[in-house]
Amino acid sequence: MNMSEPSRFSTTGLRGEMRQAEFMQRHTSWRAGGVAARMYKPADLADLQVFLRSVSSDESLLAIGLGSNLLVRDGGFRGTVLMLHAALTELKLQDDGLIYVQAGVPGAKLARFTARHDMQGAEFFAGIPGTLGGMLAMNAGCYGSETWQHVVKVQVLTRSGELVERDPTEYETGYRSVELQSKWKVESGKLEDSDSPLPTHHFLEEFFVGAWLSFQPGDGKVAIENIKALLAKRIASQPLNLPNAGSVFRNPPGDHAARLIEQCGLKGMRIGGAQVSEKHANFIVNTGGATAADIESLIDEVRGTVAKQTGVQLHPEVKIVGEAA
Ligand SMILES: Cc1cc2nc3c(=O)[nH]c(=O)nc-3n(C[C@H](O)[C@H](O)[C@H](O)COP(=O)(O)OP(=O)(O)OC[C@H]3O[C@@H](n4cnc5c(N)ncnc54)[C@H](O)[C@@H]3O)c2cc1C
């Protein structure tokens, strides 16, 4: 795919920025992967609605936040990536005590905001380096807390640009999984994980643009101390000095993926520039110049070895999209 300069679409009423041939390694925490044919950076929610109304109905779309749970294969994504984090940034405490937060707001900002407003329960968001949109899509969580425990209502945008509010009862939520109970899967269309054959088409039906969250009143100073303790724990246990995407595999019921991977002697295993972290066995780090194929091959190798040696099938938590080179 050819690179070209960013172009603006003001003539069609759009206020955001359309980029061609965007390197997705700039937008994913693994710092690896292929090129997106197009990337749209909306100016705001209204602009995103205009974009969706104007985009052709057969265009593949992929909503992303900070790319902290995402691998784009080296052959790239033949569609438009919707980059939400710079546009959907509203965060406010309402009179009814609920927090309205748009999809682009990072977890760390949400955690600090709630602490400043003397609430507790949002501290866990501080250690998750994604946006609210990504956390809603993944039901992200840690240390016993999950995103959807705090959701009162979500706001989604449909493919045709319609803004819809949905109740949590409309979703089936579980450990790192969220599905709309009716006809659509809330996985940015047909995002597949590594269990699936090569994905070729991504038909985004709807995606999250915001949510109303509730937290317990509490002592903000205690919340700040909790955040500090939680971040220190992460620095001590995770390889944060090298590009990674957090935990690669979901924990199997009653066990830990990291424990199984370590037990199989896979810590430190390498393929190209990708390596199973020596510090945390459920992390794969990019030691420099890793391709998406290096990372995906290592994921497959780890799964295969763990299945063979322990009989446990690990399932990737990270989302893998696009086409092989
Ligand atoms: C160092 C590190 C530590 C981590 N620790 C944790 C942890 O403790 N717990 C945890 O759960 N995760 C953790 N993660 C993984 C990751 O941060 C979370 O999954 C996070 O929720 C991803 O958010 P994001 O905005 O980066 O999403 P992205 O990576 O951009 O996208 C992830 C998926 O969500 C979809 N998506 C993104 N935005 C939207 C939207 N608005 N609407 C619909 N779909 C959307 C994407 O299409 C993709 O399928 C960690 C990652 C790193 C790098």
mmCIF file of C-alpha atoms and ligand atoms in Angstrom:
data_model
loop_
_atom_site.group_PDB
_atom_site.id
_atom_site.type_symbol
_atom_site.label_atom_id
_atom_site.label_comp_id
_atom_site.label_asym_id
_atom_site.label_seq_id
_atom_site.Cartn_x
_atom_site.Cartn_y
_atom_site.Cartn_z
ATOM 1 C CA MET A 1 0.000 0.000 0.000
ATOM 2 C CA ASN A 2 1.324 3.466 -0.834
ATOM 3 C CA MET A 3 1.865 6.134 1.767
ATOM 4 C CA SER A 4 0.404 9.542 1.156
ATOM 5 C CA GLU A 5 -0.050 12.739 3.119
ATOM 6 C CA PRO A 6 -3.032 13.158 5.436
ATOM 7 C CA SER A 7 -5.945 14.754 3.644
ATOM 8 C CA ARG A 8 -8.950 16.589 5.026
ATOM 9 C CA PHE A 9 -12.480 16.070 3.885
ATOM 10 C CA SER A 10 -13.907 19.492 4.647
ATOM 11 C CA THR A 11 -15.592 19.603 1.265
ATOM 12 C CA THR A 12 -17.785 16.686 2.267
ATOM 13 C CA GLY A 13 -18.639 18.260 5.612
ATOM 14 C CA LEU A 14 -16.121 16.267 7.594
ATOM 15 C CA ARG A 15 -13.931 18.038 10.147
ATOM 16 C CA GLY A 16 -11.650 15.151 11.080
ATOM 17 C CA GLU A 17 -8.547 13.832 9.384
ATOM 18 C CA MET A 18 -8.377 10.984 6.889
ATOM 19 C CA ARG A 19 -5.009 9.318 6.547
ATOM 20 C CA GLN A 20 -3.987 6.813 3.907
ATOM 21 C CA ALA A 21 -1.669 3.846 4.505
ATOM 22 C CA GLU A 22 -1.185 4.396 8.219
ATOM 23 C CA PHE A 23 1.445 2.277 9.970
ATOM 24 C CA MET A 24 -0.427 0.547 12.782
ATOM 25 C CA GLN A 25 2.774 -0.035 14.728
ATOM 26 C CA ARG A 26 2.453 3.642 15.668
ATOM 27 C CA HIS A 27 -0.936 2.947 17.192
ATOM 28 C CA THR A 28 -0.450 -0.359 18.979
ATOM 29 C CA SER A 29 1.410 -0.964 22.229
ATOM 30 C CA TRP A 30 3.295 -3.901 20.689
ATOM 31 C CA ARG A 31 4.818 -1.427 18.222
ATOM 32 C CA ALA A 32 4.504 -4.047 15.503
ATOM 33 C CA GLY A 33 2.248 -4.925 12.623
ATOM 34 C CA GLY A 34 1.051 -3.838 9.217
ATOM 35 C CA VAL A 35 -0.560 -0.844 7.590
ATOM 36 C CA ALA A 36 -4.197 0.254 7.679
ATOM 37 C CA ALA A 37 -5.406 1.250 4.234
ATOM 38 C CA ARG A 38 -7.186 4.233 5.798
ATOM 39 C CA MET A 39 -7.472 5.788 9.226
ATOM 40 C CA TYR A 40 -10.114 8.339 10.197
ATOM 41 C CA LYS A 41 -9.510 10.585 13.186
ATOM 42 C CA PRO A 42 -12.863 12.233 13.856
ATOM 43 C CA ALA A 43 -13.010 15.741 15.286
ATOM 44 C CA ASP A 44 -15.736 14.774 17.762
ATOM 45 C CA LEU A 45 -18.838 12.626 18.142
ATOM 46 C CA ALA A 46 -20.950 14.673 15.710
ATOM 47 C CA ASP A 47 -18.204 14.465 13.094
ATOM 48 C CA LEU A 48 -17.991 10.701 13.571
ATOM 49 C CA GLN A 49 -21.716 10.462 12.877
ATOM 50 C CA VAL A 50 -21.284 12.417 9.645
ATOM 51 C CA PHE A 51 -18.398 10.144 8.669
ATOM 52 C CA LEU A 52 -20.455 6.995 9.248
ATOM 53 C CA ARG A 53 -23.293 8.342 7.149
ATOM 54 C CA SER A 54 -20.910 9.045 4.286
ATOM 55 C CA VAL A 55 -18.781 5.894 4.322
ATOM 56 C CA SER A 56 -19.579 3.225 1.786
ATOM 57 C CA SER A 57 -21.593 0.326 3.204
ATOM 58 C CA ASP A 58 -19.054 -2.311 2.157
ATOM 59 C CA GLU A 59 -16.071 -0.597 3.792
ATOM 60 C CA SER A 60 -14.497 -2.619 6.605
ATOM 61 C CA LEU A 61 -14.310 -0.543 9.794
ATOM 62 C CA LEU A 62 -12.329 -1.102 12.972
ATOM 63 C CA ALA A 63 -12.772 1.063 16.075
ATOM 64 C CA ILE A 64 -9.656 1.354 18.201
ATOM 65 C CA GLY A 65 -8.572 3.039 21.389
ATOM 66 C CA LEU A 66 -4.918 2.979 22.383
ATOM 67 C CA GLY A 67 -4.141 -0.324 20.668
ATOM 68 C CA SER A 68 -3.061 -1.904 23.942
ATOM 69 C CA ASN A 69 -4.759 -5.203 23.193
ATOM 70 C CA LEU A 70 -4.380 -5.316 19.444
ATOM 71 C CA LEU A 71 -2.191 -6.928 16.807
ATOM 72 C CA VAL A 72 -2.576 -5.982 13.147
ATOM 73 C CA ARG A 73 -1.089 -8.620 10.885
ATOM 74 C CA ASP A 74 1.822 -7.626 8.655
ATOM 75 C CA GLY A 75 -0.297 -7.676 5.471
ATOM 76 C CA GLY A 76 -2.349 -4.840 6.961
ATOM 77 C CA PHE A 77 -5.998 -3.967 7.435
ATOM 78 C CA ARG A 78 -7.904 -3.307 4.201
ATOM 79 C CA GLY A 79 -10.434 -0.920 5.550
ATOM 80 C CA THR A 80 -10.742 2.180 7.713
ATOM 81 C CA VAL A 81 -9.523 2.282 11.282
ATOM 82 C CA LEU A 82 -11.562 4.678 13.419
ATOM 83 C CA MET A 83 -9.214 6.250 15.913
ATOM 84 C CA LEU A 84 -11.318 7.409 18.816
ATOM 85 C CA HIS A 85 -9.012 8.426 21.630
ATOM 86 C CA ALA A 86 -8.328 11.994 20.542
ATOM 87 C CA ALA A 87 -11.953 12.748 19.728
ATOM 88 C CA LEU A 88 -14.184 11.188 22.371
ATOM 89 C CA THR A 89 -12.685 12.810 25.460
ATOM 90 C CA GLU A 90 -15.619 14.062 27.526
ATOM 91 C CA LEU A 91 -15.534 13.127 31.212
ATOM 92 C CA LYS A 92 -17.962 14.661 33.703
ATOM 93 C CA LEU A 93 -19.679 14.079 37.021
ATOM 94 C CA GLN A 94 -23.422 14.522 36.660
ATOM 95 C CA ASP A 95 -25.828 15.882 39.288
ATOM 96 C CA ASP A 96 -27.236 12.371 39.798
ATOM 97 C CA GLY A 97 -23.768 11.158 40.884
ATOM 98 C CA LEU A 98 -23.107 9.156 37.702
ATOM 99 C CA ILE A 99 -19.970 9.700 35.679
ATOM 100 C CA TYR A 100 -20.424 10.209 31.965
ATOM 101 C CA VAL A 101 -17.284 9.158 30.149
ATOM 102 C CA GLN A 102 -16.641 8.993 26.436
ATOM 103 C CA ALA A 103 -14.926 6.073 24.753
ATOM 104 C CA GLY A 104 -11.599 7.804 24.143
ATOM 105 C CA VAL A 105 -10.849 8.583 27.793
ATOM 106 C CA PRO A 106 -7.888 6.568 29.167
ATOM 107 C CA GLY A 107 -8.338 4.400 32.257
ATOM 108 C CA ALA A 108 -5.729 6.344 34.233
ATOM 109 C CA LYS A 109 -7.599 9.614 33.711
ATOM 110 C CA LEU A 110 -10.888 8.050 34.790
ATOM 111 C CA ALA A 111 -9.297 6.624 37.937
ATOM 112 C CA ARG A 112 -7.798 9.988 38.957
ATOM 113 C CA PHE A 113 -11.027 11.844 38.146
ATOM 114 C CA THR A 114 -13.133 9.627 40.399
ATOM 115 C CA ALA A 115 -10.563 9.905 43.205
ATOM 116 C CA ARG A 116 -10.659 13.707 42.909
ATOM 117 C CA HIS A 117 -14.427 13.498 43.334
ATOM 118 C CA ASP A 118 -14.110 11.357 46.478
ATOM 119 C CA MET A 119 -15.208 8.073 44.993
ATOM 120 C CA GLN A 120 -13.697 4.631 45.350
ATOM 121 C CA GLY A 121 -13.813 1.528 43.185
ATOM 122 C CA ALA A 122 -12.315 2.977 39.998
ATOM 123 C CA GLU A 123 -8.698 2.598 41.075
ATOM 124 C CA PHE A 124 -8.185 -0.562 39.019
ATOM 125 C CA PHE A 125 -8.653 1.422 35.788
ATOM 126 C CA ALA A 126 -5.381 3.235 36.527
ATOM 127 C CA GLY A 127 -3.266 0.214 35.641
ATOM 128 C CA ILE A 128 -4.992 -0.624 32.358
ATOM 129 C CA PRO A 129 -3.353 1.353 29.558
ATOM 130 C CA GLY A 130 -6.424 1.492 27.311
ATOM 131 C CA THR A 131 -9.451 3.694 26.716
ATOM 132 C CA LEU A 132 -12.958 3.290 28.054
ATOM 133 C CA GLY A 133 -14.090 2.030 24.602
ATOM 134 C CA GLY A 134 -11.508 -0.737 24.626
ATOM 135 C CA MET A 135 -12.297 -1.540 28.252
ATOM 136 C CA LEU A 136 -16.008 -1.830 27.485
ATOM 137 C CA ALA A 137 -15.305 -4.036 24.452
ATOM 138 C CA MET A 138 -12.997 -6.301 26.457
ATOM 139 C CA ASN A 139 -14.662 -6.083 29.875
ATOM 140 C CA ALA A 140 -11.182 -5.185 31.036
ATOM 141 C CA GLY A 141 -10.348 -5.667 34.672
ATOM 142 C CA CYS A 142 -7.836 -6.639 37.297
ATOM 143 C CA TYR A 143 -7.486 -7.381 41.009
ATOM 144 C CA GLY A 144 -11.076 -8.612 41.248
ATOM 145 C CA SER A 145 -12.763 -5.677 39.475
ATOM 146 C CA GLU A 146 -14.211 -5.492 35.974
ATOM 147 C CA THR A 147 -15.413 -2.629 33.797
ATOM 148 C CA TRP A 148 -19.003 -3.784 33.429
ATOM 149 C CA GLN A 149 -19.537 -3.973 37.200
ATOM 150 C CA HIS A 150 -19.760 -0.179 37.051
ATOM 151 C CA VAL A 151 -21.793 0.313 33.881
ATOM 152 C CA VAL A 152 -25.252 1.845 34.315
ATOM 153 C CA LYS A 153 -25.819 2.509 30.625
ATOM 154 C CA VAL A 154 -23.753 2.618 27.441
ATOM 155 C CA GLN A 155 -23.946 4.831 24.419
ATOM 156 C CA VAL A 156 -23.230 3.225 21.053
ATOM 157 C CA LEU A 157 -23.040 4.471 17.506
ATOM 158 C CA THR A 158 -24.436 2.299 14.762
ATOM 159 C CA ARG A 159 -22.893 1.803 11.368
ATOM 160 C CA SER A 160 -25.407 4.276 9.936
ATOM 161 C CA GLY A 161 -24.397 6.958 12.444
ATOM 162 C CA GLU A 162 -27.362 6.589 14.814
ATOM 163 C CA LEU A 163 -26.693 7.231 18.508
ATOM 164 C CA VAL A 164 -28.317 4.576 20.738
ATOM 165 C CA GLU A 165 -28.355 4.070 24.516
ATOM 166 C CA ARG A 166 -28.243 0.497 25.759
ATOM 167 C CA ASP A 167 -28.828 -1.104 29.116
ATOM 168 C CA PRO A 168 -26.240 -3.586 30.485
ATOM 169 C CA THR A 169 -28.978 -6.249 30.507
ATOM 170 C CA GLU A 170 -28.799 -6.192 26.707
ATOM 171 C CA TYR A 171 -25.282 -7.661 26.913
ATOM 172 C CA GLU A 172 -23.866 -10.936 28.011
ATOM 173 C CA THR A 173 -20.717 -10.026 29.888
ATOM 174 C CA GLY A 174 -18.140 -12.379 31.308
ATOM 175 C CA TYR A 175 -14.432 -12.648 31.939
ATOM 176 C CA ARG A 176 -12.893 -10.538 29.133
ATOM 177 C CA SER A 177 -15.949 -11.020 26.968
ATOM 178 C CA VAL A 178 -18.902 -8.857 25.989
ATOM 179 C CA GLU A 179 -21.642 -9.769 23.571
ATOM 180 C CA LEU A 180 -24.786 -8.014 22.610
ATOM 181 C CA GLN A 181 -27.574 -10.486 23.265
ATOM 182 C CA SER A 182 -29.552 -9.571 20.169
ATOM 183 C CA LYS A 183 -28.249 -9.947 16.677
ATOM 184 C CA TRP A 184 -24.853 -8.287 16.852
ATOM 185 C CA LYS A 185 -21.632 -9.274 18.481
ATOM 186 C CA VAL A 186 -19.948 -6.295 20.098
ATOM 187 C CA GLU A 187 -16.520 -7.083 18.807
ATOM 188 C CA SER A 188 -16.138 -4.352 16.251
ATOM 189 C CA GLY A 189 -17.980 -6.569 13.800
ATOM 190 C CA LYS A 190 -16.326 -9.864 13.138
ATOM 191 C CA LEU A 191 -13.049 -9.475 14.933
ATOM 192 C CA GLU A 192 -11.537 -12.839 15.387
ATOM 193 C CA ASP A 193 -8.925 -14.001 17.815
ATOM 194 C CA SER A 194 -6.251 -16.535 17.004
ATOM 195 C CA ASP A 195 -8.740 -19.381 17.316
ATOM 196 C CA SER A 196 -10.122 -18.376 13.964
ATOM 197 C CA PRO A 197 -8.746 -18.651 10.460
ATOM 198 C CA LEU A 198 -7.400 -15.502 8.844
ATOM 199 C CA PRO A 199 -9.952 -12.727 9.140
ATOM 200 C CA THR A 200 -10.657 -11.076 5.837
ATOM 201 C CA HIS A 201 -13.555 -8.729 6.464
ATOM 202 C CA HIS A 202 -14.566 -6.579 9.372
ATOM 203 C CA PHE A 203 -18.101 -5.371 9.291
ATOM 204 C CA LEU A 204 -18.542 -3.031 12.179
ATOM 205 C CA GLU A 205 -22.217 -2.919 13.164
ATOM 206 C CA GLU A 206 -21.944 -0.690 16.198
ATOM 207 C CA PHE A 207 -19.365 0.407 18.713
ATOM 208 C CA PHE A 208 -19.138 2.163 22.048
ATOM 209 C CA VAL A 209 -18.854 5.934 22.195
ATOM 210 C CA GLY A 210 -19.552 6.468 25.883
ATOM 211 C CA ALA A 211 -20.974 5.140 29.127
ATOM 212 C CA TRP A 212 -22.526 6.209 32.396
ATOM 213 C CA LEU A 213 -20.643 4.629 35.285
ATOM 214 C CA SER A 214 -21.334 4.472 38.984
ATOM 215 C CA PHE A 215 -18.861 4.261 41.887
ATOM 216 C CA GLN A 216 -19.178 4.256 45.673
ATOM 217 C CA PRO A 217 -18.600 7.478 47.572
ATOM 218 C CA GLY A 218 -15.341 7.236 49.483
ATOM 219 C CA ASP A 219 -12.180 8.972 50.539
ATOM 220 C CA GLY A 220 -10.329 10.339 47.514
ATOM 221 C CA LYS A 221 -7.005 10.312 49.373
ATOM 222 C CA VAL A 222 -7.395 6.599 50.040
ATOM 223 C CA ALA A 223 -8.221 6.069 46.363
ATOM 224 C CA ILE A 224 -5.007 7.876 45.342
ATOM 225 C CA GLU A 225 -2.988 5.715 47.746
ATOM 226 C CA ASN A 226 -4.655 2.595 46.283
ATOM 227 C CA ILE A 227 -3.722 3.743 42.778
ATOM 228 C CA LYS A 228 -0.093 4.258 43.794
ATOM 229 C CA ALA A 229 0.070 0.809 45.406
ATOM 230 C CA LEU A 230 -1.532 -0.818 42.369
ATOM 231 C CA LEU A 231 0.902 0.842 39.953
ATOM 232 C CA ALA A 232 3.884 -0.167 42.095
ATOM 233 C CA LYS A 233 2.648 -3.766 42.050
ATOM 234 C CA ARG A 234 2.461 -3.653 38.251
ATOM 235 C CA ILE A 235 5.918 -2.173 37.829
ATOM 236 C CA ALA A 236 7.285 -4.967 40.028
ATOM 237 C CA SER A 237 5.547 -7.800 38.169
ATOM 238 C CA GLN A 238 5.210 -6.707 34.524
ATOM 239 C CA PRO A 239 7.825 -6.095 31.792
ATOM 240 C CA LEU A 240 6.766 -2.502 31.227
ATOM 241 C CA ASN A 241 10.156 -1.493 29.784
ATOM 242 C CA LEU A 242 9.460 -3.335 26.495
ATOM 243 C CA PRO A 243 6.499 -3.020 24.090
ATOM 244 C CA ASN A 244 3.765 -5.527 24.983
ATOM 245 C CA ALA A 245 -0.012 -5.931 25.010
ATOM 246 C CA GLY A 246 -0.558 -7.055 28.578
ATOM 247 C CA SER A 247 -1.738 -10.591 29.183
ATOM 248 C CA VAL A 248 -1.776 -12.486 25.919
ATOM 249 C CA PHE A 249 -4.028 -15.335 27.079
ATOM 250 C CA ARG A 250 -7.127 -15.437 29.230
ATOM 251 C CA ASN A 251 -6.688 -17.360 32.442
ATOM 252 C CA PRO A 252 -8.301 -20.786 32.192
ATOM 253 C CA PRO A 253 -10.920 -21.513 34.886
ATOM 254 C CA GLY A 254 -9.240 -21.997 38.272
ATOM 255 C CA ASP A 255 -5.717 -21.504 36.965
ATOM 256 C CA HIS A 256 -3.326 -18.905 35.596
ATOM 257 C CA ALA A 257 -2.047 -18.865 32.035
ATOM 258 C CA ALA A 258 1.292 -17.512 33.294
ATOM 259 C CA ARG A 259 1.727 -20.462 35.673
ATOM 260 C CA LEU A 260 1.062 -22.990 32.892
ATOM 261 C CA ILE A 261 3.398 -21.252 30.438
ATOM 262 C CA GLU A 262 6.161 -21.118 33.036
ATOM 263 C CA GLN A 263 5.596 -24.757 33.992
ATOM 264 C CA CYS A 264 6.142 -25.706 30.347
ATOM 265 C CA GLY A 265 9.533 -23.995 30.408
ATOM 266 C CA LEU A 266 8.518 -21.365 27.869
ATOM 267 C CA LYS A 267 9.740 -18.240 29.655
ATOM 268 C CA GLY A 268 12.308 -16.526 27.462
ATOM 269 C CA MET A 269 11.307 -18.446 24.306
ATOM 270 C CA ARG A 270 11.844 -16.360 21.178
ATOM 271 C CA ILE A 271 10.642 -16.181 17.624
ATOM 272 C CA GLY A 272 12.335 -13.353 15.705
ATOM 273 C CA GLY A 273 11.986 -10.208 17.788
ATOM 274 C CA ALA A 274 9.154 -11.608 19.927
ATOM 275 C CA GLN A 275 9.885 -13.176 23.286
ATOM 276 C CA VAL A 276 7.891 -14.726 26.118
ATOM 277 C CA SER A 277 8.756 -12.341 28.924
ATOM 278 C CA GLU A 278 11.201 -13.557 31.566
ATOM 279 C CA LYS A 279 9.393 -11.368 34.087
ATOM 280 C CA HIS A 280 5.767 -12.403 33.415
ATOM 281 C CA ALA A 281 5.147 -15.538 31.370
ATOM 282 C CA ASN A 282 1.752 -14.386 30.062
ATOM 283 C CA PHE A 283 3.343 -11.350 28.402
ATOM 284 C CA ILE A 284 5.005 -11.428 24.987
ATOM 285 C CA VAL A 285 7.428 -8.560 24.522
ATOM 286 C CA ASN A 286 8.814 -6.978 21.394
ATOM 287 C CA THR A 287 12.558 -7.005 21.999
ATOM 288 C CA GLY A 288 13.088 -4.895 18.873
ATOM 289 C CA GLY A 289 11.922 -5.294 15.297
ATOM 290 C CA ALA A 290 9.331 -8.001 15.994
ATOM 291 C CA THR A 291 6.874 -8.519 13.163
ATOM 292 C CA ALA A 292 3.236 -9.358 13.794
ATOM 293 C CA ALA A 293 4.039 -12.786 12.338
ATOM 294 C CA ASP A 294 6.791 -13.278 14.971
ATOM 295 C CA ILE A 295 4.301 -12.462 17.720
ATOM 296 C CA GLU A 296 1.483 -14.578 16.299
ATOM 297 C CA SER A 297 3.817 -17.542 15.697
ATOM 298 C CA LEU A 298 4.986 -17.315 19.295
ATOM 299 C CA ILE A 299 1.358 -17.202 20.490
ATOM 300 C CA ASP A 300 0.624 -20.345 18.452
ATOM 301 C CA GLU A 301 3.777 -22.059 19.704
ATOM 302 C CA VAL A 302 2.919 -21.336 23.349
ATOM 303 C CA ARG A 303 -0.659 -22.548 22.896
ATOM 304 C CA GLY A 304 0.493 -25.730 21.195
ATOM 305 C CA THR A 305 3.108 -26.545 23.815
ATOM 306 C CA VAL A 306 0.802 -25.820 26.760
ATOM 307 C CA ALA A 307 -1.963 -27.955 25.207
ATOM 308 C CA LYS A 308 0.446 -30.820 24.561
ATOM 309 C CA GLN A 309 2.120 -30.765 27.961
ATOM 310 C CA THR A 310 -0.828 -29.921 30.223
ATOM 311 C CA GLY A 311 -3.957 -30.661 28.190
ATOM 312 C CA VAL A 312 -5.173 -27.079 28.782
ATOM 313 C CA GLN A 313 -6.265 -25.008 25.766
ATOM 314 C CA LEU A 314 -5.293 -21.386 26.205
ATOM 315 C CA HIS A 315 -7.384 -18.740 24.452
ATOM 316 C CA PRO A 316 -5.904 -15.411 23.400
ATOM 317 C CA GLU A 317 -7.185 -12.314 25.115
ATOM 318 C CA VAL A 318 -5.493 -10.061 22.541
ATOM 319 C CA LYS A 319 -7.355 -9.256 19.346
ATOM 320 C CA ILE A 320 -5.651 -10.137 16.079
ATOM 321 C CA VAL A 321 -6.894 -8.508 12.891
ATOM 322 C CA GLY A 322 -5.859 -7.983 9.290
ATOM 323 C CA GLU A 323 -4.145 -10.120 6.732
ATOM 324 C CA ALA A 324 -0.931 -12.085 6.772
ATOM 325 C CA ALA A 325 1.889 -10.655 4.638
HETATM 326 C C1 LIG B 1 1.039 -3.200 30.131
HETATM 327 C C2 LIG B 1 -0.385 -3.635 29.901
HETATM 328 C C3 LIG B 1 -1.159 -4.033 30.970
HETATM 329 C C4 LIG B 1 -2.482 -4.435 30.779
HETATM 330 N N1 LIG B 1 -3.219 -4.818 31.846
HETATM 331 C C5 LIG B 1 -4.499 -5.189 31.683
HETATM 332 C C6 LIG B 1 -5.299 -5.575 32.790
HETATM 333 O O1 LIG B 1 -4.863 -5.562 33.940
HETATM 334 N N2 LIG B 1 -6.567 -5.945 32.566
HETATM 335 C C7 LIG B 1 -7.106 -5.963 31.307
HETATM 336 O O2 LIG B 1 -8.284 -6.304 31.176
HETATM 337 N N3 LIG B 1 -6.380 -5.603 30.237
HETATM 338 C C8 LIG B 1 -5.095 -5.214 30.389
HETATM 339 N N4 LIG B 1 -4.358 -4.847 29.303
HETATM 340 C C9 LIG B 1 -4.933 -4.931 27.954
HETATM 341 C C10 LIG B 1 -5.609 -3.646 27.438
HETATM 342 O O3 LIG B 1 -5.065 -2.497 28.048
HETATM 343 C C11 LIG B 1 -7.118 -3.694 27.658
HETATM 344 O O4 LIG B 1 -7.699 -4.768 26.958
HETATM 345 C C12 LIG B 1 -7.811 -2.398 27.219
HETATM 346 O O5 LIG B 1 -9.161 -2.481 27.562
HETATM 347 C C13 LIG B 1 -7.694 -2.133 25.722
HETATM 348 O O6 LIG B 1 -8.116 -0.813 25.490
HETATM 349 P P1 LIG B 1 -7.676 -0.034 24.178
HETATM 350 O O7 LIG B 1 -8.390 1.264 24.181
HETATM 351 O O8 LIG B 1 -6.216 0.031 24.057
HETATM 352 O O9 LIG B 1 -8.293 -0.987 23.074
HETATM 353 P P2 LIG B 1 -7.629 -1.433 21.682
HETATM 354 O O10 LIG B 1 -6.433 -2.259 21.953
HETATM 355 O O11 LIG B 1 -7.477 -0.247 20.803
HETATM 356 O O12 LIG B 1 -8.780 -2.376 21.135
HETATM 357 C C14 LIG B 1 -9.021 -3.616 21.758
HETATM 358 C C15 LIG B 1 -10.316 -4.213 21.202
HETATM 359 O O13 LIG B 1 -11.402 -3.381 21.575
HETATM 360 C C16 LIG B 1 -12.068 -2.901 20.396
HETATM 361 N N5 LIG B 1 -12.484 -1.536 20.657
HETATM 362 C C17 LIG B 1 -11.685 -0.487 20.994
HETATM 363 N N6 LIG B 1 -12.446 0.605 21.174
HETATM 364 C C18 LIG B 1 -13.728 0.223 20.937
HETATM 365 C C19 LIG B 1 -14.974 0.913 20.970
HETATM 366 N N7 LIG B 1 -15.049 2.219 21.246
HETATM 367 N N8 LIG B 1 -16.094 0.212 20.700
HETATM 368 C C20 LIG B 1 -16.046 -1.117 20.406
HETATM 369 N N9 LIG B 1 -14.878 -1.808 20.332
HETATM 370 C C21 LIG B 1 -13.745 -1.138 20.610
HETATM 371 C C22 LIG B 1 -11.046 -2.985 19.284
HETATM 372 O O14 LIG B 1 -11.663 -3.054 18.021
HETATM 373 C C23 LIG B 1 -10.333 -4.273 19.669
HETATM 374 O O15 LIG B 1 -11.076 -5.384 19.320
HETATM 375 C C24 LIG B 1 -3.036 -4.431 29.476
HETATM 376 C C25 LIG B 1 -2.251 -4.013 28.394
HETATM 377 C C26 LIG B 1 -0.938 -3.602 28.594
HETATM 378 C C27 LIG B 1 -0.124 -3.134 27.426
#
